[in-house]
Amino acid sequence: MEKFFWTENLTKRFDGLVAVGNVSLSFTPGVITAIIGPNGAGKTTFVNVCTGVLRADGGKVYFRGRDITNLPPDRRVSLGVGRTFQITNIFQGLTVRENVRIPLLSRKRRADLEEETEKLLSLLNLQDVSETLAANISHGDQKLLEMAMCLAVEPEILFLDEPLAGVTPAEKGRIIDVIFSLKERGLAVVLIEHDMDSVFKVADEIAVMHRGELIARGVPEEIKNDQRVIDVYLGGLE
Ligand SMILES: Nc1ncnc2c1ncn2[C@@H]1O[C@H](COP(=O)(O)OP(=O)(O)OP(=O)(O)O)[C@@H](O)[C@H]1O
Ligand SMILES: [Mg+2]
C-alpha cells in the first residue's frame, strides 16, 4: 500500500535538549497507533511537529506523498491532518452546539450546516448536552466536544493527545467507543495516552518513545514483552 502519513528522521530541539530525535514513524488509514512513553519522552512535541504547531529542526513529514514539513498548521488541517490538545481547546462561554458550528462555518458548503451539526453531535454522543455551556459539561464531554470540532473539518488522520486523561471510567468507555468508530470510518488514529489498560485495548500498533527517541514499535503483544520498554516505562507503572 502507498504510504499515507509518515515522518523521516524527524527532530526537534529546545536549546540543548533533543525533545524528538530522528523519529521515523508511519500511520495507516483504519489503524489505531498508540504512542506511549514516560513523561517528557517527546510525544506531544512529536505531534506538534507533525501538525505544524512547532517547526522541525531536522527531518521530514509527508502526507499522501507530499512533503508537508514546512506547511503552516492551517494548511495541514485543510489537507486532512487534525489534532486535539493535551489541554482541551474549546470555547468555554459558548454552548456545545455553538462550538461544533464554528469549524463547520469555515467550510465552503454551508447549506447543510444544521444537518452536519446534528450528525457530529450524535456521532460524539453529545445531543443531551448540546444546549449547555461548554464550561459546564463534564471533562469527558469536553474531550468529546474537542474531537467533534476536529472532525468537522473531515480529517483523514487525527492525533489525539491524552483524550482519556482525567475522565471518569464511564466517560472513558464513551471516548473509546468514539475512537473505535473513527477507525471504522477509515481514519488513521494516533493516540497519545498514559492509560495502559485502554492503550492495550484499542491500539493496533504501539510506538514507544523515550528521551526523544523511538525505542520500539510493534503490535501490543510485542510491546508488552519488550524488555527495553518494560525497563524504561511499563515496569515502573502499577
Ligand atoms: N516549548 C518548550 N520549550 C522547552 N522545552 C520544551 C517545550 N516543550 C516541551 N519541552 C521539553 O521537551 C521534552 C518533551 O516534552 P513533551 O511535552 O513532548 O513530552 P511528552 O512525552 O508529551 O510528556 P507527557 O507525557 O508528560 O505529556 C521535555 O523534556 C519537555 O520539558
Ligand atoms: Mg504530552
PDB file of C-alpha atoms and ligand atoms in Angstrom:
ATOM      1  CA  MET A   1       0.000   0.000   0.000  1.00  0.00           C
ATOM      2  CA  GLU A   2       1.116   3.542  -0.730  1.00  0.00           C
ATOM      3  CA  LYS A   3       2.372   5.215   2.411  1.00  0.00           C
ATOM      4  CA  PHE A   4      -0.144   7.603   3.897  1.00  0.00           C
ATOM      5  CA  PHE A   5       1.393   9.735   6.632  1.00  0.00           C
ATOM      6  CA  TRP A   6       4.983   9.306   7.692  1.00  0.00           C
ATOM      7  CA  THR A   7       7.977  11.029   9.215  1.00  0.00           C
ATOM      8  CA  GLU A   8      11.635  10.578   8.337  1.00  0.00           C
ATOM      9  CA  ASN A   9      14.252  11.323  10.981  1.00  0.00           C
ATOM     10  CA  LEU A  10      12.038  13.995  12.491  1.00  0.00           C
ATOM     11  CA  THR A  11      13.957  16.107  15.001  1.00  0.00           C
ATOM     12  CA  LYS A  12      13.026  18.953  17.351  1.00  0.00           C
ATOM     13  CA  ARG A  13      15.401  20.574  19.829  1.00  0.00           C
ATOM     14  CA  PHE A  14      14.760  23.038  22.623  1.00  0.00           C
ATOM     15  CA  ASP A  15      18.105  24.729  23.252  1.00  0.00           C
ATOM     16  CA  GLY A  16      20.362  21.791  24.092  1.00  0.00           C
ATOM     17  CA  LEU A  17      17.547  19.308  24.674  1.00  0.00           C
ATOM     18  CA  VAL A  18      16.644  16.880  21.903  1.00  0.00           C
ATOM     19  CA  ALA A  19      12.884  16.587  22.523  1.00  0.00           C
ATOM     20  CA  VAL A  20      12.377  14.499  19.358  1.00  0.00           C
ATOM     21  CA  GLY A  21      15.420  12.856  17.802  1.00  0.00           C
ATOM     22  CA  ASN A  22      15.397  11.178  14.394  1.00  0.00           C
ATOM     23  CA  VAL A  23      11.929   9.686  14.727  1.00  0.00           C
ATOM     24  CA  SER A  24      10.717   7.795  11.657  1.00  0.00           C
ATOM     25  CA  LEU A  25       7.148   6.567  12.046  1.00  0.00           C
ATOM     26  CA  SER A  26       4.243   5.918   9.712  1.00  0.00           C
ATOM     27  CA  PHE A  27       0.492   5.842  10.216  1.00  0.00           C
ATOM     28  CA  THR A  28      -2.145   3.979   8.226  1.00  0.00           C
ATOM     29  CA  PRO A  29      -5.846   4.624   7.494  1.00  0.00           C
ATOM     30  CA  GLY A  30      -8.154   2.445   9.574  1.00  0.00           C
ATOM     31  CA  VAL A  31      -5.383   1.713  12.079  1.00  0.00           C
ATOM     32  CA  ILE A  32      -5.086   2.992  15.649  1.00  0.00           C
ATOM     33  CA  THR A  33      -1.442   3.640  16.528  1.00  0.00           C
ATOM     34  CA  ALA A  34      -0.682   4.500  20.141  1.00  0.00           C
ATOM     35  CA  ILE A  35       2.416   6.462  21.089  1.00  0.00           C
ATOM     36  CA  ILE A  36       3.427   5.758  24.664  1.00  0.00           C
ATOM     37  CA  GLY A  37       6.372   6.580  26.888  1.00  0.00           C
ATOM     38  CA  PRO A  38       7.288   8.307  30.151  1.00  0.00           C
ATOM     39  CA  ASN A  39       6.569  11.976  30.884  1.00  0.00           C
ATOM     40  CA  GLY A  40       8.848  14.196  28.841  1.00  0.00           C
ATOM     41  CA  ALA A  41       9.555  11.452  26.273  1.00  0.00           C
ATOM     42  CA  GLY A  42       8.670  13.813  23.433  1.00  0.00           C
ATOM     43  CA  LYS A  43       5.213  12.514  22.460  1.00  0.00           C
ATOM     44  CA  THR A  44       3.446  15.884  22.423  1.00  0.00           C
ATOM     45  CA  THR A  45       6.400  17.543  20.732  1.00  0.00           C
ATOM     46  CA  PHE A  46       6.302  14.865  18.024  1.00  0.00           C
ATOM     47  CA  VAL A  47       2.593  15.595  17.452  1.00  0.00           C
ATOM     48  CA  ASN A  48       3.307  19.333  17.423  1.00  0.00           C
ATOM     49  CA  VAL A  49       5.908  18.921  14.702  1.00  0.00           C
ATOM     50  CA  CYS A  50       3.676  16.565  12.690  1.00  0.00           C
ATOM     51  CA  THR A  51       0.798  19.057  12.806  1.00  0.00           C
ATOM     52  CA  GLY A  52       2.849  22.218  12.295  1.00  0.00           C
ATOM     53  CA  VAL A  53       2.400  23.762  15.732  1.00  0.00           C
ATOM     54  CA  LEU A  54       6.197  23.585  16.003  1.00  0.00           C
ATOM     55  CA  ARG A  55       8.837  23.810  13.263  1.00  0.00           C
ATOM     56  CA  ALA A  56      11.043  20.763  12.737  1.00  0.00           C
ATOM     57  CA  ASP A  57      14.783  21.268  13.198  1.00  0.00           C
ATOM     58  CA  GLY A  58      15.506  18.271  11.012  1.00  0.00           C
ATOM     59  CA  GLY A  59      13.824  15.505   9.085  1.00  0.00           C
ATOM     60  CA  LYS A  60      10.609  15.416   7.100  1.00  0.00           C
ATOM     61  CA  VAL A  61       6.866  14.964   7.449  1.00  0.00           C
ATOM     62  CA  TYR A  62       4.952  13.512   4.489  1.00  0.00           C
ATOM     63  CA  PHE A  63       1.224  13.214   3.906  1.00  0.00           C
ATOM     64  CA  ARG A  64      -0.123  11.398   0.857  1.00  0.00           C
ATOM     65  CA  GLY A  65       3.246  11.577  -0.829  1.00  0.00           C
ATOM     66  CA  ARG A  66       3.602  15.302  -0.293  1.00  0.00           C
ATOM     67  CA  ASP A  67       6.309  16.944   1.818  1.00  0.00           C
ATOM     68  CA  ILE A  68       4.351  18.981   4.396  1.00  0.00           C
ATOM     69  CA  THR A  69       7.315  19.640   6.718  1.00  0.00           C
ATOM     70  CA  ASN A  70       7.161  23.392   6.281  1.00  0.00           C
ATOM     71  CA  LEU A  71       3.429  23.947   5.837  1.00  0.00           C
ATOM     72  CA  PRO A  72       1.655  26.058   8.476  1.00  0.00           C
ATOM     73  CA  PRO A  73      -0.855  24.267  10.722  1.00  0.00           C
ATOM     74  CA  ASP A  74      -3.978  25.605   8.972  1.00  0.00           C
ATOM     75  CA  ARG A  75      -2.776  24.285   5.615  1.00  0.00           C
ATOM     76  CA  ARG A  76      -2.195  20.881   7.168  1.00  0.00           C
ATOM     77  CA  VAL A  77      -5.699  20.958   8.671  1.00  0.00           C
ATOM     78  CA  SER A  78      -7.226  21.732   5.272  1.00  0.00           C
ATOM     79  CA  LEU A  79      -5.266  18.855   3.735  1.00  0.00           C
ATOM     80  CA  GLY A  80      -6.779  16.496   6.317  1.00  0.00           C
ATOM     81  CA  VAL A  81      -4.419  16.483   9.297  1.00  0.00           C
ATOM     82  CA  GLY A  82      -6.349  17.000  12.558  1.00  0.00           C
ATOM     83  CA  ARG A  83      -5.349  17.019  16.204  1.00  0.00           C
ATOM     84  CA  THR A  84      -6.647  17.569  19.708  1.00  0.00           C
ATOM     85  CA  PHE A  85      -4.649  19.144  22.506  1.00  0.00           C
ATOM     86  CA  GLN A  86      -3.443  17.758  25.826  1.00  0.00           C
ATOM     87  CA  ILE A  87      -5.189  20.773  27.374  1.00  0.00           C
ATOM     88  CA  THR A  88      -8.644  20.862  25.836  1.00  0.00           C
ATOM     89  CA  ASN A  89      -9.164  23.658  23.355  1.00  0.00           C
ATOM     90  CA  ILE A  90     -12.837  24.703  23.296  1.00  0.00           C
ATOM     91  CA  PHE A  91     -14.825  27.933  23.741  1.00  0.00           C
ATOM     92  CA  GLN A  92     -15.965  27.770  27.359  1.00  0.00           C
ATOM     93  CA  GLY A  93     -18.523  30.570  27.014  1.00  0.00           C
ATOM     94  CA  LEU A  94     -20.406  29.024  24.095  1.00  0.00           C
ATOM     95  CA  THR A  95     -22.823  26.114  24.105  1.00  0.00           C
ATOM     96  CA  VAL A  96     -21.754  22.719  22.846  1.00  0.00           C
ATOM     97  CA  ARG A  97     -23.792  23.220  19.665  1.00  0.00           C
ATOM     98  CA  GLU A  98     -22.245  26.663  19.038  1.00  0.00           C
ATOM     99  CA  ASN A  99     -18.768  25.204  19.493  1.00  0.00           C
ATOM    100  CA  VAL A 100     -19.465  22.493  16.918  1.00  0.00           C
ATOM    101  CA  ARG A 101     -20.796  25.077  14.457  1.00  0.00           C
ATOM    102  CA  ILE A 102     -17.603  27.168  14.486  1.00  0.00           C
ATOM    103  CA  PRO A 103     -15.388  24.851  12.427  1.00  0.00           C
ATOM    104  CA  LEU A 104     -18.365  23.976  10.207  1.00  0.00           C
ATOM    105  CA  LEU A 105     -18.821  27.659   9.342  1.00  0.00           C
ATOM    106  CA  SER A 106     -15.384  27.773   7.782  1.00  0.00           C
ATOM    107  CA  ARG A 107     -16.262  25.154   5.177  1.00  0.00           C
ATOM    108  CA  LYS A 108     -17.307  26.079   1.669  1.00  0.00           C
ATOM    109  CA  ARG A 109     -20.573  24.073   1.793  1.00  0.00           C
ATOM    110  CA  ARG A 110     -22.853  25.963   4.146  1.00  0.00           C
ATOM    111  CA  ALA A 111     -26.269  24.694   3.094  1.00  0.00           C
ATOM    112  CA  ASP A 112     -26.176  21.583   5.246  1.00  0.00           C
ATOM    113  CA  LEU A 113     -24.852  23.324   8.366  1.00  0.00           C
ATOM    114  CA  GLU A 114     -27.680  22.199  10.650  1.00  0.00           C
ATOM    115  CA  GLU A 115     -27.590  18.655   9.363  1.00  0.00           C
ATOM    116  CA  GLU A 116     -23.813  18.409   9.818  1.00  0.00           C
ATOM    117  CA  THR A 117     -24.059  19.865  13.318  1.00  0.00           C
ATOM    118  CA  GLU A 118     -26.625  17.207  14.283  1.00  0.00           C
ATOM    119  CA  LYS A 119     -24.529  14.477  12.717  1.00  0.00           C
ATOM    120  CA  LEU A 120     -21.462  15.439  14.740  1.00  0.00           C
ATOM    121  CA  LEU A 121     -23.428  15.837  17.981  1.00  0.00           C
ATOM    122  CA  SER A 122     -24.835  12.365  17.526  1.00  0.00           C
ATOM    123  CA  LEU A 123     -21.528  10.776  16.406  1.00  0.00           C
ATOM    124  CA  LEU A 124     -19.883  12.075  19.578  1.00  0.00           C
ATOM    125  CA  ASN A 125     -22.918  11.339  21.739  1.00  0.00           C
ATOM    126  CA  LEU A 126     -23.335  14.970  22.758  1.00  0.00           C
ATOM    127  CA  GLN A 127     -27.028  15.506  21.928  1.00  0.00           C
ATOM    128  CA  ASP A 128     -28.093  15.610  25.588  1.00  0.00           C
ATOM    129  CA  VAL A 129     -25.731  18.474  26.403  1.00  0.00           C
ATOM    130  CA  SER A 130     -25.987  20.352  23.099  1.00  0.00           C
ATOM    131  CA  GLU A 131     -27.548  23.474  24.677  1.00  0.00           C
ATOM    132  CA  THR A 132     -25.259  23.520  27.741  1.00  0.00           C
ATOM    133  CA  LEU A 133     -22.348  25.934  28.026  1.00  0.00           C
ATOM    134  CA  ALA A 134     -19.089  24.146  27.274  1.00  0.00           C
ATOM    135  CA  ALA A 135     -17.723  25.353  30.638  1.00  0.00           C
ATOM    136  CA  ASN A 136     -20.463  23.395  32.435  1.00  0.00           C
ATOM    137  CA  ILE A 137     -20.183  19.980  30.793  1.00  0.00           C
ATOM    138  CA  SER A 138     -18.085  17.167  32.225  1.00  0.00           C
ATOM    139  CA  HIS A 139     -14.404  16.864  31.452  1.00  0.00           C
ATOM    140  CA  GLY A 140     -15.092  13.784  29.318  1.00  0.00           C
ATOM    141  CA  ASP A 141     -17.733  15.638  27.319  1.00  0.00           C
ATOM    142  CA  GLN A 142     -15.263  18.487  26.826  1.00  0.00           C
ATOM    143  CA  LYS A 143     -12.815  15.990  25.338  1.00  0.00           C
ATOM    144  CA  LEU A 144     -15.568  14.670  23.051  1.00  0.00           C
ATOM    145  CA  LEU A 145     -16.514  18.219  22.073  1.00  0.00           C
ATOM    146  CA  GLU A 146     -12.951  18.966  21.071  1.00  0.00           C
ATOM    147  CA  MET A 147     -12.960  15.791  18.965  1.00  0.00           C
ATOM    148  CA  ALA A 148     -16.237  16.871  17.337  1.00  0.00           C
ATOM    149  CA  MET A 149     -14.675  20.204  16.389  1.00  0.00           C
ATOM    150  CA  CYS A 150     -11.702  18.431  14.823  1.00  0.00           C
ATOM    151  CA  LEU A 151     -13.944  16.037  12.910  1.00  0.00           C
ATOM    152  CA  ALA A 152     -15.989  18.925  11.495  1.00  0.00           C
ATOM    153  CA  VAL A 153     -13.189  19.634   9.044  1.00  0.00           C
ATOM    154  CA  GLU A 154     -13.126  15.980   7.956  1.00  0.00           C
ATOM    155  CA  PRO A 155      -9.566  14.938   8.770  1.00  0.00           C
ATOM    156  CA  GLU A 156      -8.088  11.753   7.334  1.00  0.00           C
ATOM    157  CA  ILE A 157      -5.622  11.453  10.196  1.00  0.00           C
ATOM    158  CA  LEU A 158      -6.378  12.514  13.741  1.00  0.00           C
ATOM    159  CA  PHE A 159      -3.793  12.947  16.508  1.00  0.00           C
ATOM    160  CA  LEU A 160      -5.365  12.628  19.976  1.00  0.00           C
ATOM    161  CA  ASP A 161      -3.159  13.902  22.798  1.00  0.00           C
ATOM    162  CA  GLU A 162      -4.263  12.171  26.018  1.00  0.00           C
ATOM    163  CA  PRO A 163      -8.022  12.035  25.318  1.00  0.00           C
ATOM    164  CA  LEU A 164      -8.564   9.906  28.435  1.00  0.00           C
ATOM    165  CA  ALA A 165      -6.619  11.965  30.963  1.00  0.00           C
ATOM    166  CA  GLY A 166      -8.729  12.924  33.973  1.00  0.00           C
ATOM    167  CA  VAL A 167     -12.026  11.464  32.781  1.00  0.00           C
ATOM    168  CA  THR A 168     -14.271   9.083  34.740  1.00  0.00           C
ATOM    169  CA  PRO A 169     -14.353   5.360  33.860  1.00  0.00           C
ATOM    170  CA  ALA A 170     -17.803   5.726  32.252  1.00  0.00           C
ATOM    171  CA  GLU A 171     -16.633   8.638  30.112  1.00  0.00           C
ATOM    172  CA  LYS A 172     -13.543   6.667  29.204  1.00  0.00           C
ATOM    173  CA  GLY A 173     -15.771   3.980  27.735  1.00  0.00           C
ATOM    174  CA  ARG A 174     -17.641   6.548  25.649  1.00  0.00           C
ATOM    175  CA  ILE A 175     -14.448   8.105  24.335  1.00  0.00           C
ATOM    176  CA  ILE A 176     -13.012   4.693  23.486  1.00  0.00           C
ATOM    177  CA  ASP A 177     -16.207   3.859  21.565  1.00  0.00           C
ATOM    178  CA  VAL A 178     -15.743   7.035  19.546  1.00  0.00           C
ATOM    179  CA  ILE A 179     -12.088   6.191  18.860  1.00  0.00           C
ATOM    180  CA  PHE A 180     -13.172   2.781  17.536  1.00  0.00           C
ATOM    181  CA  SER A 181     -15.808   4.432  15.347  1.00  0.00           C
ATOM    182  CA  LEU A 182     -13.161   6.731  13.834  1.00  0.00           C
ATOM    183  CA  LYS A 183     -11.097   3.694  12.939  1.00  0.00           C
ATOM    184  CA  GLU A 184     -14.154   2.089  11.351  1.00  0.00           C
ATOM    185  CA  ARG A 185     -14.659   5.223   9.278  1.00  0.00           C
ATOM    186  CA  GLY A 186     -11.157   4.705   7.925  1.00  0.00           C
ATOM    187  CA  LEU A 187      -9.296   7.450   9.758  1.00  0.00           C
ATOM    188  CA  ALA A 188      -5.710   6.968  10.768  1.00  0.00           C
ATOM    189  CA  VAL A 189      -5.839   7.490  14.541  1.00  0.00           C
ATOM    190  CA  VAL A 190      -2.713   8.408  16.517  1.00  0.00           C
ATOM    191  CA  LEU A 191      -3.368   8.051  20.217  1.00  0.00           C
ATOM    192  CA  ILE A 192      -1.014   9.532  22.802  1.00  0.00           C
ATOM    193  CA  GLU A 193      -2.033   8.007  26.112  1.00  0.00           C
ATOM    194  CA  HIS A 194      -0.770   7.028  29.558  1.00  0.00           C
ATOM    195  CA  ASP A 195      -3.706   4.765  30.416  1.00  0.00           C
ATOM    196  CA  MET A 196      -2.139   1.430  29.503  1.00  0.00           C
ATOM    197  CA  ASP A 197      -5.296  -0.657  30.006  1.00  0.00           C
ATOM    198  CA  SER A 198      -7.005   1.463  27.372  1.00  0.00           C
ATOM    199  CA  VAL A 199      -3.976   1.548  25.081  1.00  0.00           C
ATOM    200  CA  PHE A 200      -3.682  -2.234  25.064  1.00  0.00           C
ATOM    201  CA  LYS A 201      -7.423  -2.499  24.461  1.00  0.00           C
ATOM    202  CA  VAL A 202      -7.676  -0.167  21.472  1.00  0.00           C
ATOM    203  CA  ALA A 203      -4.286   0.056  19.774  1.00  0.00           C
ATOM    204  CA  ASP A 204      -3.494  -1.992  16.688  1.00  0.00           C
ATOM    205  CA  GLU A 205       0.112  -0.842  16.846  1.00  0.00           C
ATOM    206  CA  ILE A 206       2.201   0.798  19.543  1.00  0.00           C
ATOM    207  CA  ALA A 207       5.219   3.071  19.209  1.00  0.00           C
ATOM    208  CA  VAL A 208       7.312   3.743  22.297  1.00  0.00           C
ATOM    209  CA  MET A 209       9.283   6.935  22.849  1.00  0.00           C
ATOM    210  CA  HIS A 210      11.932   7.510  25.468  1.00  0.00           C
ATOM    211  CA  ARG A 211      14.056  10.659  25.775  1.00  0.00           C
ATOM    212  CA  GLY A 212      13.048  11.828  22.320  1.00  0.00           C
ATOM    213  CA  GLU A 213      13.824   8.573  20.585  1.00  0.00           C
ATOM    214  CA  LEU A 214      11.639   5.872  19.153  1.00  0.00           C
ATOM    215  CA  ILE A 215      12.769   2.793  21.074  1.00  0.00           C
ATOM    216  CA  ALA A 216      10.200   0.214  19.936  1.00  0.00           C
ATOM    217  CA  ARG A 217       7.363  -0.289  17.529  1.00  0.00           C
ATOM    218  CA  GLY A 218       5.086  -3.276  17.160  1.00  0.00           C
ATOM    219  CA  VAL A 219       1.775  -4.911  17.903  1.00  0.00           C
ATOM    220  CA  PRO A 220       0.617  -4.731  21.548  1.00  0.00           C
ATOM    221  CA  GLU A 221       1.804  -8.262  22.365  1.00  0.00           C
ATOM    222  CA  GLU A 222       5.341  -7.478  21.169  1.00  0.00           C
ATOM    223  CA  ILE A 223       5.474  -4.209  23.085  1.00  0.00           C
ATOM    224  CA  LYS A 224       4.184  -5.792  26.280  1.00  0.00           C
ATOM    225  CA  ASN A 225       7.078  -8.273  26.174  1.00  0.00           C
ATOM    226  CA  ASP A 226       9.829  -5.893  25.017  1.00  0.00           C
ATOM    227  CA  GLN A 227      12.431  -5.810  27.778  1.00  0.00           C
ATOM    228  CA  ARG A 228      13.619  -2.274  26.997  1.00  0.00           C
ATOM    229  CA  VAL A 229      10.032  -0.970  27.088  1.00  0.00           C
ATOM    230  CA  ILE A 230       9.449  -2.740  30.395  1.00  0.00           C
ATOM    231  CA  ASP A 231      12.668  -1.250  31.782  1.00  0.00           C
ATOM    232  CA  VAL A 232      12.008   2.354  30.784  1.00  0.00           C
ATOM    233  CA  TYR A 233       8.238   2.543  31.142  1.00  0.00           C
ATOM    234  CA  LEU A 234       5.856  -0.363  31.636  1.00  0.00           C
ATOM    235  CA  GLY A 235       7.779  -1.900  34.525  1.00  0.00           C
ATOM    236  CA  GLY A 236       7.530   1.328  36.516  1.00  0.00           C
ATOM    237  CA  LEU A 237       3.749   1.547  36.278  1.00  0.00           C
ATOM    238  CA  GLU A 238       1.492  -0.010  38.902  1.00  0.00           C
TER     239      GLU A 238
HETATM  240  N1  LIG B   1       8.121  24.710  24.424  1.00  0.00           N
HETATM  241  C1  LIG B   1       9.105  24.048  25.042  1.00  0.00           C
HETATM  242  N2  LIG B   1      10.241  24.657  25.408  1.00  0.00           N
HETATM  243  C2  LIG B   1      11.251  23.988  26.015  1.00  0.00           C
HETATM  244  N3  LIG B   1      11.211  22.673  26.307  1.00  0.00           N
HETATM  245  C3  LIG B   1      10.091  22.004  25.982  1.00  0.00           C
HETATM  246  C4  LIG B   1       8.981  22.643  25.328  1.00  0.00           C
HETATM  247  N4  LIG B   1       8.015  21.709  25.113  1.00  0.00           N
HETATM  248  C5  LIG B   1       8.490  20.568  25.612  1.00  0.00           C
HETATM  249  N5  LIG B   1       9.726  20.717  26.119  1.00  0.00           N
HETATM  250  C6  LIG B   1      10.577  19.656  26.694  1.00  0.00           C
HETATM  251  O1  LIG B   1      10.704  18.640  25.710  1.00  0.00           O
HETATM  252  C7  LIG B   1      10.641  17.346  26.298  1.00  0.00           C
HETATM  253  C8  LIG B   1       9.498  16.570  25.666  1.00  0.00           C
HETATM  254  O2  LIG B   1       8.277  17.121  26.122  1.00  0.00           O
HETATM  255  P1  LIG B   1       6.865  16.615  25.629  1.00  0.00           P
HETATM  256  O3  LIG B   1       5.850  17.540  26.163  1.00  0.00           O
HETATM  257  O4  LIG B   1       6.904  16.408  24.162  1.00  0.00           O
HETATM  258  O5  LIG B   1       6.764  15.188  26.336  1.00  0.00           O
HETATM  259  P2  LIG B   1       5.539  14.174  26.455  1.00  0.00           P
HETATM  260  O6  LIG B   1       6.072  12.845  26.055  1.00  0.00           O
HETATM  261  O7  LIG B   1       4.369  14.702  25.730  1.00  0.00           O
HETATM  262  O8  LIG B   1       5.280  14.155  28.025  1.00  0.00           O
HETATM  263  P3  LIG B   1       3.893  13.980  28.842  1.00  0.00           P
HETATM  264  O9  LIG B   1       3.612  12.516  28.848  1.00  0.00           O
HETATM  265  O10 LIG B   1       4.245  14.479  30.211  1.00  0.00           O
HETATM  266  O11 LIG B   1       2.822  14.803  28.166  1.00  0.00           O
HETATM  267  C9  LIG B   1      10.503  17.573  27.798  1.00  0.00           C
HETATM  268  O12 LIG B   1      11.776  17.496  28.369  1.00  0.00           O
HETATM  269  C10 LIG B   1       9.928  18.967  27.898  1.00  0.00           C
HETATM  270  O13 LIG B   1      10.299  19.574  29.096  1.00  0.00           O
HETATM  271 MG    MG B   2       2.468  15.255  26.304  1.00  0.00          MG
END
